Amino acid sequence: HTKANNELKSLAAQKGITLPAMLMEKHQKMVNDLTTKIGKEFDKEYMNMMVDDHKKDIDAFEKAADKGNDADIKEFAAKTLPTLKRHLQMAEQTEKKTDKM
């Protein structure tokens, strides 16, 4: 994630785009919700969030790669998609294990 985030920050700077410094409200709520959970409950909720989040990210990146207006952003999205898909597979495998706990 660090590599992709650094690339995104660099691309945004080149394009004059200011990235948010704080989490969006809905993402902060997710973090807050997780802080109330422990043990298996935390593991299950966290993995559910990771699967859902990666699915949403893949959808957004596919749209950007296919229909984006900026060639550099399209390239970044297309280049990042395989990693996102691998992460989704890993998250789904881990989620299945946490569901059995």
Coordinates of C-alpha atoms in Angstrom, one line a residue:
H1 CA 0.0 0.0 0.0
T2 CA 2.8 2.4 0.8
K3 CA 4.3 2.1 -2.7
A4 CA 0.9 2.8 -4.4
N5 CA 0.1 5.6 -2.0
N6 CA 3.5 7.2 -2.7
E7 CA 2.9 6.9 -6.4
L8 CA -0.6 8.4 -6.0
K9 CA 0.7 11.3 -4.0
S10 CA 3.3 12.0 -6.6
L11 CA 0.8 11.9 -9.4
A12 CA -1.6 14.1 -7.5
A13 CA 1.1 16.7 -7.0
Q14 CA 2.0 16.6 -10.7
K15 CA -1.7 17.2 -11.5
G16 CA -2.2 19.9 -8.9
I17 CA -4.6 17.7 -7.0
T18 CA -4.8 18.1 -3.2
L19 CA -5.4 14.8 -1.4
P20 CA -7.3 14.8 1.8
A21 CA -5.2 14.9 5.0
M22 CA -7.9 13.1 7.1
L23 CA -10.1 10.1 6.7
M24 CA -13.5 10.6 5.3
E25 CA -16.3 10.5 7.9
K26 CA -17.5 7.1 6.8
H27 CA -14.0 5.6 7.0
Q28 CA -13.4 7.2 10.5
K29 CA -16.6 5.6 11.6
M30 CA -15.3 2.2 10.5
V31 CA -12.1 2.7 12.5
N32 CA -14.1 3.8 15.5
D33 CA -16.4 0.8 15.2
L34 CA -13.3 -1.5 15.1
T35 CA -11.9 0.0 18.3
T36 CA -14.9 -1.4 20.2
K37 CA -14.2 -5.0 19.2
I38 CA -11.6 -7.5 20.5
G39 CA -10.4 -10.9 19.6
K40 CA -12.4 -13.0 17.1
E41 CA -15.1 -10.3 16.8
F42 CA -12.4 -7.8 15.7
D43 CA -10.9 -10.3 13.3
K44 CA -14.2 -11.1 11.6
E45 CA -15.3 -7.5 11.4
Y46 CA -11.9 -6.3 10.1
M47 CA -11.8 -9.0 7.4
N48 CA -15.3 -8.3 6.3
M49 CA -14.3 -4.6 5.9
M50 CA -11.2 -5.5 4.0
V51 CA -13.1 -7.7 1.5
D52 CA -15.8 -5.0 1.0
D53 CA -13.3 -2.2 0.7
H54 CA -11.1 -4.1 -1.9
K55 CA -14.2 -4.9 -4.0
K56 CA -15.2 -1.2 -4.0
D57 CA -11.6 -0.1 -4.8
I58 CA -11.4 -2.6 -7.7
D59 CA -14.7 -1.3 -9.1
A60 CA -13.4 2.3 -8.9
F61 CA -10.0 1.5 -10.4
E62 CA -11.6 -0.4 -13.2
K63 CA -13.8 2.5 -14.1
A64 CA -10.8 4.9 -13.9
A65 CA -8.7 2.6 -16.0
D66 CA -11.4 2.1 -18.6
K67 CA -13.2 5.5 -18.7
G68 CA -10.9 8.0 -17.1
N69 CA -10.2 11.3 -18.9
D70 CA -6.5 11.6 -17.8
A71 CA -4.0 9.2 -19.4
D72 CA -1.7 9.2 -16.4
I73 CA -4.5 8.4 -14.0
K74 CA -5.8 5.7 -16.3
E75 CA -2.3 4.2 -16.4
F76 CA -1.9 4.3 -12.6
A77 CA -5.3 2.7 -12.1
A78 CA -4.6 -0.1 -14.7
K79 CA -1.2 -0.7 -13.2
T80 CA -2.6 -1.0 -9.6
L81 CA -5.5 -3.3 -10.4
P82 CA -3.6 -6.6 -10.4
T83 CA -2.3 -5.8 -6.9
L84 CA -5.8 -4.9 -5.7
K85 CA -7.2 -8.1 -7.1
R86 CA -4.4 -10.2 -5.4
H87 CA -5.2 -8.4 -2.1
L88 CA -8.9 -9.2 -2.5
Q89 CA -8.1 -12.8 -3.0
M90 CA -5.9 -12.9 0.1
A91 CA -8.6 -11.0 2.1
E92 CA -11.3 -13.4 1.0
Q93 CA -9.2 -16.4 2.0
T94 CA -8.5 -14.9 5.4
E95 CA -12.1 -14.0 5.8
K96 CA -13.1 -17.6 5.3
K97 CA -10.7 -18.6 8.0
T98 CA -12.0 -16.0 10.4
D99 CA -15.6 -17.1 9.7
K100 CA -14.7 -20.6 10.9
M101 CA -13.3 -19.4 14.2

